CSV table of N, CA and C in Angstrom, one decimal:
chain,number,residue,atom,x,y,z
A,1,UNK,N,-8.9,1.1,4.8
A,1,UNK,CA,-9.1,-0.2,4.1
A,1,UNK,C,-8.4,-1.3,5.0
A,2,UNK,N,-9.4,-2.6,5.3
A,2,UNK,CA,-8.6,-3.3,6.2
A,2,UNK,C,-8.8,-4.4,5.5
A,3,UNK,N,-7.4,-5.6,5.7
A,3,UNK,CA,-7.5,-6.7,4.7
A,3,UNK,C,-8.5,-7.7,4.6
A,4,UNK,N,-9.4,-7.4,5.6
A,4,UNK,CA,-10.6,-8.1,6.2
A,4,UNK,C,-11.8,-7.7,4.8
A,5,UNK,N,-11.5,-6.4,4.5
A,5,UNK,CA,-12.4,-6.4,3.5
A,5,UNK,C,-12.2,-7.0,2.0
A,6,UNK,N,-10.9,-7.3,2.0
A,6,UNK,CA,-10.9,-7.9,0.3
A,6,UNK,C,-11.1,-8.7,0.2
A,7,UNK,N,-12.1,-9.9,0.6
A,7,UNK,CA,-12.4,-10.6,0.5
A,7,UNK,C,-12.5,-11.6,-0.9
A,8,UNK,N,-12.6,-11.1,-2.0
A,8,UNK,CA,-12.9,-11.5,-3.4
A,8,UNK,C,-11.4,-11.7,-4.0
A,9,UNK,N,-11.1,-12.7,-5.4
A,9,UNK,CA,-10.3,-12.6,-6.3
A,9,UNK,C,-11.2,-12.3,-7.5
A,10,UNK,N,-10.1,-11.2,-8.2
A,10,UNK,CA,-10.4,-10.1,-9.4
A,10,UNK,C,-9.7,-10.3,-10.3
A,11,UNK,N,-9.9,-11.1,-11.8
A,11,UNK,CA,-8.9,-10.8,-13.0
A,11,UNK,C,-9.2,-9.8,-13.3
A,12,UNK,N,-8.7,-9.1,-14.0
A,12,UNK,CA,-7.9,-7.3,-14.7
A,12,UNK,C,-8.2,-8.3,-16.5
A,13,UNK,N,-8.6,-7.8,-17.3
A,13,UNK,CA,-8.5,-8.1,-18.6
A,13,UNK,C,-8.3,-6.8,-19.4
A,14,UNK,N,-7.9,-6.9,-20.3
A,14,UNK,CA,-7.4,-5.9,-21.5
A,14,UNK,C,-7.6,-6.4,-22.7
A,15,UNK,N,-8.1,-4.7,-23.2
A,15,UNK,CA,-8.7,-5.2,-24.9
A,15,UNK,C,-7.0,-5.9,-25.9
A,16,UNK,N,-6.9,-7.1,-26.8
A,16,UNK,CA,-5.9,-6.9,-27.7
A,16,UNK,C,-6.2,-6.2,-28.4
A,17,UNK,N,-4.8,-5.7,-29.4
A,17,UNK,CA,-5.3,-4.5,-30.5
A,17,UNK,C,-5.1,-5.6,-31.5
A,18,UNK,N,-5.9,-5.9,-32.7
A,18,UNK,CA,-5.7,-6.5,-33.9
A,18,UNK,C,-5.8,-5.6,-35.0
A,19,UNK,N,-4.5,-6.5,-35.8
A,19,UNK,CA,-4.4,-5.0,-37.2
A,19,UNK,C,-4.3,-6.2,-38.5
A,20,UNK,N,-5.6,-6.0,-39.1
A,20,UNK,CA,-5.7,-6.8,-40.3
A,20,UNK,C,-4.9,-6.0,-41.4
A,21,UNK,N,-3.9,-5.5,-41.5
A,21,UNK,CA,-3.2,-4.5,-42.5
A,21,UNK,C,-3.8,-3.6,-43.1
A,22,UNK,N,-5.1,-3.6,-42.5
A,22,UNK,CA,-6.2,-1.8,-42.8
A,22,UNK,C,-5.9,-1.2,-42.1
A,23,UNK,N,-6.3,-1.7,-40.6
A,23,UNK,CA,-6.9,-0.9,-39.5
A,23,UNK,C,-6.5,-1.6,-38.3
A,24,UNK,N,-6.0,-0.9,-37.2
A,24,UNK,CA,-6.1,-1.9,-36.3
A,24,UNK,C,-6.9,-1.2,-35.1
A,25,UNK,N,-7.6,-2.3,-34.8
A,25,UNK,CA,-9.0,-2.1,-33.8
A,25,UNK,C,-9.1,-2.9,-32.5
A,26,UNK,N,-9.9,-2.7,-31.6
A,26,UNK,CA,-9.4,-3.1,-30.4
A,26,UNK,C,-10.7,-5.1,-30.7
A,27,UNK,N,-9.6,-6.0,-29.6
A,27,UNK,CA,-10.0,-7.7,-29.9
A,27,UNK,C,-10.4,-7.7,-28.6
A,28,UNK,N,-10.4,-8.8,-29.0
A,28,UNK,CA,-11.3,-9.7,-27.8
A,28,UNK,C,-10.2,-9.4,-26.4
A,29,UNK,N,-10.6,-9.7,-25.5
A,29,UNK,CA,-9.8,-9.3,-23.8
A,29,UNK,C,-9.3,-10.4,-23.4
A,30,UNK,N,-8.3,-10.1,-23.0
A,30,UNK,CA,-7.1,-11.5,-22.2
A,30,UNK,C,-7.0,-10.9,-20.8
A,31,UNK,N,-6.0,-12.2,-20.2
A,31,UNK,CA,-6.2,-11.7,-18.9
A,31,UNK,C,-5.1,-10.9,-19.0
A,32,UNK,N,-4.9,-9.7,-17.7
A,32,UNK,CA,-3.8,-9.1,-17.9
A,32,UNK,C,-2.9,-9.0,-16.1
A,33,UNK,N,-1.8,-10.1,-15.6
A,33,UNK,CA,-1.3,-10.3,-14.9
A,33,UNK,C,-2.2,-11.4,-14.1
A,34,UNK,N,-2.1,-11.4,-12.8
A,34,UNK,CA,-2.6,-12.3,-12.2
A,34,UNK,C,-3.6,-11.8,-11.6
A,35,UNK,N,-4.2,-12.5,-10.6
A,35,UNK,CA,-5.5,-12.4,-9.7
A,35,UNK,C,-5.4,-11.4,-8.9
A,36,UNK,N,-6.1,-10.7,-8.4
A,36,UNK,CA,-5.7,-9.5,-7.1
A,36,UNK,C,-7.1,-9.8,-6.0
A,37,UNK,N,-5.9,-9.5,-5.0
A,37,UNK,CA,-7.4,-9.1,-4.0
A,37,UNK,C,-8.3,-8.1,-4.2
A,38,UNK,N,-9.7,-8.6,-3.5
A,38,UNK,CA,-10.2,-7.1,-3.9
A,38,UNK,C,-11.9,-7.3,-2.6
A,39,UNK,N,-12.7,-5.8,-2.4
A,39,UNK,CA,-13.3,-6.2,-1.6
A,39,UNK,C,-14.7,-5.6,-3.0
A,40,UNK,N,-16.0,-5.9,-2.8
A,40,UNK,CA,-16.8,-5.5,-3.4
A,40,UNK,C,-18.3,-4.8,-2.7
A,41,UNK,N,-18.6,-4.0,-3.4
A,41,UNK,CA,-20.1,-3.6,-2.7
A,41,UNK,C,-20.7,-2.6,-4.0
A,42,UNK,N,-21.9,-3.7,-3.8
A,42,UNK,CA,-23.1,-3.2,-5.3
A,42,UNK,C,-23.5,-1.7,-4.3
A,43,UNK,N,-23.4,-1.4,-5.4
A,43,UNK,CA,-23.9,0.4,-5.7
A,43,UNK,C,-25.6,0.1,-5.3
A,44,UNK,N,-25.8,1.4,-4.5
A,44,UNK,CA,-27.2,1.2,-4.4
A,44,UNK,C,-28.5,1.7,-5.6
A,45,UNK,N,-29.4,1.5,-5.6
A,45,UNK,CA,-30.4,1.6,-6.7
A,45,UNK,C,-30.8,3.8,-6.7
A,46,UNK,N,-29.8,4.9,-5.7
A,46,UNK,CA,-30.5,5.8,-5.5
A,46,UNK,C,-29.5,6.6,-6.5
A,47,UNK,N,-28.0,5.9,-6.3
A,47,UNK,CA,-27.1,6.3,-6.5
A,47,UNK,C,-26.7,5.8,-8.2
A,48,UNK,N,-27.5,4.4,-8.3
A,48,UNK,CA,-27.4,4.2,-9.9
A,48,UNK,C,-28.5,4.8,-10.8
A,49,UNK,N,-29.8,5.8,-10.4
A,49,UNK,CA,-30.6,6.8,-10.8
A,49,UNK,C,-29.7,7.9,-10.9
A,50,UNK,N,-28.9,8.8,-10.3
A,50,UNK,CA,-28.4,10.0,-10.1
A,50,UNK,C,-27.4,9.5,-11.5
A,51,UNK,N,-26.5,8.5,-11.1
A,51,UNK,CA,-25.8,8.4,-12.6
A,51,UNK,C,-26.1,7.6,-14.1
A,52,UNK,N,-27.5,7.9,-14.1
A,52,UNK,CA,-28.0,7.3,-14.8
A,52,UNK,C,-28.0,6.2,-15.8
A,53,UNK,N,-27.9,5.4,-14.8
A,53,UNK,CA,-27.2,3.8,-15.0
A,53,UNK,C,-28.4,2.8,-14.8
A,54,UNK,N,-29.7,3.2,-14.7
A,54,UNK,CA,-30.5,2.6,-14.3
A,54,UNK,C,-30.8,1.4,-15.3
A,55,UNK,N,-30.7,0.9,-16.4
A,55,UNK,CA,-30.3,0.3,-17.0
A,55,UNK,C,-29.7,-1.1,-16.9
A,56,UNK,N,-28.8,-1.1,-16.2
A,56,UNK,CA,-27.4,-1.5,-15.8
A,56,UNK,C,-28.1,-2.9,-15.0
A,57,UNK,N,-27.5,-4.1,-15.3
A,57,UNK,CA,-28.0,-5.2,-14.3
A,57,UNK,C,-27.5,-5.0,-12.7
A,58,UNK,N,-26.1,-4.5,-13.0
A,58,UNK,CA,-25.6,-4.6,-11.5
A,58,UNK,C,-24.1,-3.5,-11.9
A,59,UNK,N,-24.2,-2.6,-11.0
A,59,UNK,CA,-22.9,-1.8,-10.7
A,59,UNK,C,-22.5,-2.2,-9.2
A,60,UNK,N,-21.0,-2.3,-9.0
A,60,UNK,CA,-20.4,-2.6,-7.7
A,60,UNK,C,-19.0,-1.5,-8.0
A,61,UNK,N,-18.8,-1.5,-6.9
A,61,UNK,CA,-17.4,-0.8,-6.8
A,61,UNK,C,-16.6,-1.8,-5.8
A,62,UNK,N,-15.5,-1.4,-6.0
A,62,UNK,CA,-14.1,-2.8,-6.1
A,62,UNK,C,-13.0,-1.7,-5.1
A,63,UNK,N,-12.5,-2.3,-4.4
A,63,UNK,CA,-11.4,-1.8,-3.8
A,63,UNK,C,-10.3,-2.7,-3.9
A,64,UNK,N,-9.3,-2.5,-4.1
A,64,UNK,CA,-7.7,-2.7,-4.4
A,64,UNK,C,-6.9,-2.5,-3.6
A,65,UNK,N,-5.9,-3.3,-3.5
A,65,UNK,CA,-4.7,-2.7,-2.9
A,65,UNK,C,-4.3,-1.3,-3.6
A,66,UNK,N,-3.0,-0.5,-3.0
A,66,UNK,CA,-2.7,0.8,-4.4
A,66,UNK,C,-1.3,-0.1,-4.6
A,67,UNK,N,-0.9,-0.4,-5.8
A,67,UNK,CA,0.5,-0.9,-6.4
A,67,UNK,C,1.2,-0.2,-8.0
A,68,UNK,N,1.6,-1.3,-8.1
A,68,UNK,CA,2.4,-0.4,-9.5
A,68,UNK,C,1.6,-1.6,-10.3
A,69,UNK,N,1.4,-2.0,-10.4
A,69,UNK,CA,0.3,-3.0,-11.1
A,69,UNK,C,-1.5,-2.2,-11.0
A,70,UNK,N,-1.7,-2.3,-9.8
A,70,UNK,CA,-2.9,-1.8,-10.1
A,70,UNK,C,-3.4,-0.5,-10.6
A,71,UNK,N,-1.9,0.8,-10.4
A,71,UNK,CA,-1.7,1.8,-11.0
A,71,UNK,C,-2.7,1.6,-12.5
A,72,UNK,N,-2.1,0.5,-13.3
A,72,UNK,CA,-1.7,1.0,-14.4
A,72,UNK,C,-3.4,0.4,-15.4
A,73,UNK,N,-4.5,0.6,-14.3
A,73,UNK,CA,-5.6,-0.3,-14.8
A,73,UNK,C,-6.3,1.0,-15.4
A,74,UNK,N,-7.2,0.8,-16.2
A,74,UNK,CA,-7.8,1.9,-16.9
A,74,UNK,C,-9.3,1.6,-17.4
A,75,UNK,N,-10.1,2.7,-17.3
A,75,UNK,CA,-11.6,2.4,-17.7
A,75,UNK,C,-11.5,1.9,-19.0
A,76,UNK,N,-11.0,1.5,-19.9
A,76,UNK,CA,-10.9,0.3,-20.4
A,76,UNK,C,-10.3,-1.2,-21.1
A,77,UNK,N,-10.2,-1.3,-19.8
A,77,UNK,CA,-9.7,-2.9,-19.4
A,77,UNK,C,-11.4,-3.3,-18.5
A,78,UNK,N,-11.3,-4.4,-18.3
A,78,UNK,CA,-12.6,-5.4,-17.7
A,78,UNK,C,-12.0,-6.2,-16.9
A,79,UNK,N,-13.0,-6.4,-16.0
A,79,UNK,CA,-12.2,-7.3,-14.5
A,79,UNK,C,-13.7,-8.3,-14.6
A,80,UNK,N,-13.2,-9.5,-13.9
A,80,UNK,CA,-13.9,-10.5,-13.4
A,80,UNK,C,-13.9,-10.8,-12.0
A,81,UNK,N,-15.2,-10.9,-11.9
A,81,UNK,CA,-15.5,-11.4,-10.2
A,81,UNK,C,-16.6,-12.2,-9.8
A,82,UNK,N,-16.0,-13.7,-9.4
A,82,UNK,CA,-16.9,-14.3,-9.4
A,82,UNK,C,-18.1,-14.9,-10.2
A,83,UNK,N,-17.2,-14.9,-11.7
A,83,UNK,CA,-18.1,-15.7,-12.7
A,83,UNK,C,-18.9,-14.4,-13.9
A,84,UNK,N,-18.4,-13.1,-13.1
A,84,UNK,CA,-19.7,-11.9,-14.0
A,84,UNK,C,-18.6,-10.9,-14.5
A,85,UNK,N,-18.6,-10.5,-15.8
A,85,UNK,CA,-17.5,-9.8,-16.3
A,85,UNK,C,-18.1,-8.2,-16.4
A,86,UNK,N,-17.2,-7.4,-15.8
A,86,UNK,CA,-17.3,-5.8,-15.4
A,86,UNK,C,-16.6,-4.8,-16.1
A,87,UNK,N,-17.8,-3.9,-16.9
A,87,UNK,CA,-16.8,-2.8,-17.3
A,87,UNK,C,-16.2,-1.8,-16.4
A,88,UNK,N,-15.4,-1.2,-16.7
A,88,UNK,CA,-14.6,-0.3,-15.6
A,88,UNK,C,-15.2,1.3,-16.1
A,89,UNK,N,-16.2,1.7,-15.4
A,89,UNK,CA,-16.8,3.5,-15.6
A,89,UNK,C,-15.8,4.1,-14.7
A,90,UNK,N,-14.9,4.0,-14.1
A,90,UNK,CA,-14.6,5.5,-12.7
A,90,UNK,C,-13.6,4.6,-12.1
A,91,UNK,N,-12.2,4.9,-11.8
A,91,UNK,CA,-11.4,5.1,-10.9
A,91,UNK,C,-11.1,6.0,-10.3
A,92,UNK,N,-10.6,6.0,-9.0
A,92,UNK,CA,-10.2,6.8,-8.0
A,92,UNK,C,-9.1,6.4,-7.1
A,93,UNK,N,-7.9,7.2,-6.6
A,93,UNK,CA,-7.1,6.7,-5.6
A,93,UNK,C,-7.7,7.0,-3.9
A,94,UNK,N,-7.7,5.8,-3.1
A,94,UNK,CA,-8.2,6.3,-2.0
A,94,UNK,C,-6.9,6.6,-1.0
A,95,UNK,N,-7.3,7.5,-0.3
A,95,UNK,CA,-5.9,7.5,0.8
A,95,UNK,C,-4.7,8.3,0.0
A,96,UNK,N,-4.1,8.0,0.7
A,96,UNK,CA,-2.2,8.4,-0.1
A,96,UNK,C,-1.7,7.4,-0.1
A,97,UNK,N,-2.5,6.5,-1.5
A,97,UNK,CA,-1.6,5.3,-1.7
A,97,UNK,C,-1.9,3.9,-0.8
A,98,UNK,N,-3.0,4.6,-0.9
A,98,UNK,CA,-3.3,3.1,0.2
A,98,UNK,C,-4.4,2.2,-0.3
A,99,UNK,N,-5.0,2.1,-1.4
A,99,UNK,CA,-6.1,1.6,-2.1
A,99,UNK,C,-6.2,2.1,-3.0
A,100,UNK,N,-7.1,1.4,-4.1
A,100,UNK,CA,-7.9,1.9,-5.4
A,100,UNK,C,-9.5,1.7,-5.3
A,101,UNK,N,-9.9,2.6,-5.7
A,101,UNK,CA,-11.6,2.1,-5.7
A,101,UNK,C,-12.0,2.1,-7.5
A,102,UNK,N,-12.9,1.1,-7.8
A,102,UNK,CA,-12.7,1.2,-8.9
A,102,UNK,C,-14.7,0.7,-9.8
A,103,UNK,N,-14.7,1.6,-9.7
A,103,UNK,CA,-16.5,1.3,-10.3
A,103,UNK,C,-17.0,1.0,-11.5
A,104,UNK,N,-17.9,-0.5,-11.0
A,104,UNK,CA,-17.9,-1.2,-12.7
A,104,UNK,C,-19.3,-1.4,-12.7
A,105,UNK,N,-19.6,-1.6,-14.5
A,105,UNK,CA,-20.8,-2.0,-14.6
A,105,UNK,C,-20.6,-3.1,-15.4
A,106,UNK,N,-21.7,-4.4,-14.9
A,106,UNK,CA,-21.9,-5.9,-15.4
A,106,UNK,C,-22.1,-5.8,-17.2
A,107,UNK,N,-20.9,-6.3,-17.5
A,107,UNK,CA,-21.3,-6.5,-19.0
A,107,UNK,C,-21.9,-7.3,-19.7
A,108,UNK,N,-22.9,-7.2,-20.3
A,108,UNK,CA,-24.0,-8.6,-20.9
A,108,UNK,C,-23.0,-8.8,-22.1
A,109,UNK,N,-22.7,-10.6,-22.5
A,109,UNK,CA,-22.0,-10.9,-23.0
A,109,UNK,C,-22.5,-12.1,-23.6
């Protein structure tokens, strides 16, 4: 991973949990810390058939630095990039600690 590729900034959002004194269920998404670097590359159309995503307006996968912040991101929290809000399907650590790769699909909103 070279810094040359992170070219993008990424918000991290997370669901709040709201509890009307019934039930508490997951709210609307805030942001969660600050901006991160990140590099991006849309998934190709052979690879979004095989995972049958074909559906999907646009899947990309995201690379990260690896930190104790970005540790702590989970398929469900939503990131933003460049104006288009992303669900998080698939993390993975790349390296020993040297990146995250993190695969999202465009949420219609």
């Amino acid at each position: 991973m070279e810094t040359g590729e992170l070219d993008r900034r990424v918000q991290f959002l997370r669901a709040v949990t709201l509890d009307d004194g019934y039930q508490a269920r997951a709210g609307a998404y805030q942001p969660l810390g600050g901006r991160v670097w990140a590099g991006r590359k849309f998934v190709r159309d052979t690879e979004r058939y095989a995972a049958s995503t074909v559906g999907v307006d646009a899947v990309a996968r995201f690379t990260v630095r690896y930190s104790s912040f970005t540790t702590q991101i989970t398929h469900k929290d939503r990131l933003i990039c460049e104006g288009r809000t992303y669900g998080i399907v698939g993390i993975k650590e790349l390296g020993r600690r040297v990146g995250i790769e993190i695969t999202a699909s465009e949420v219609g909103e």
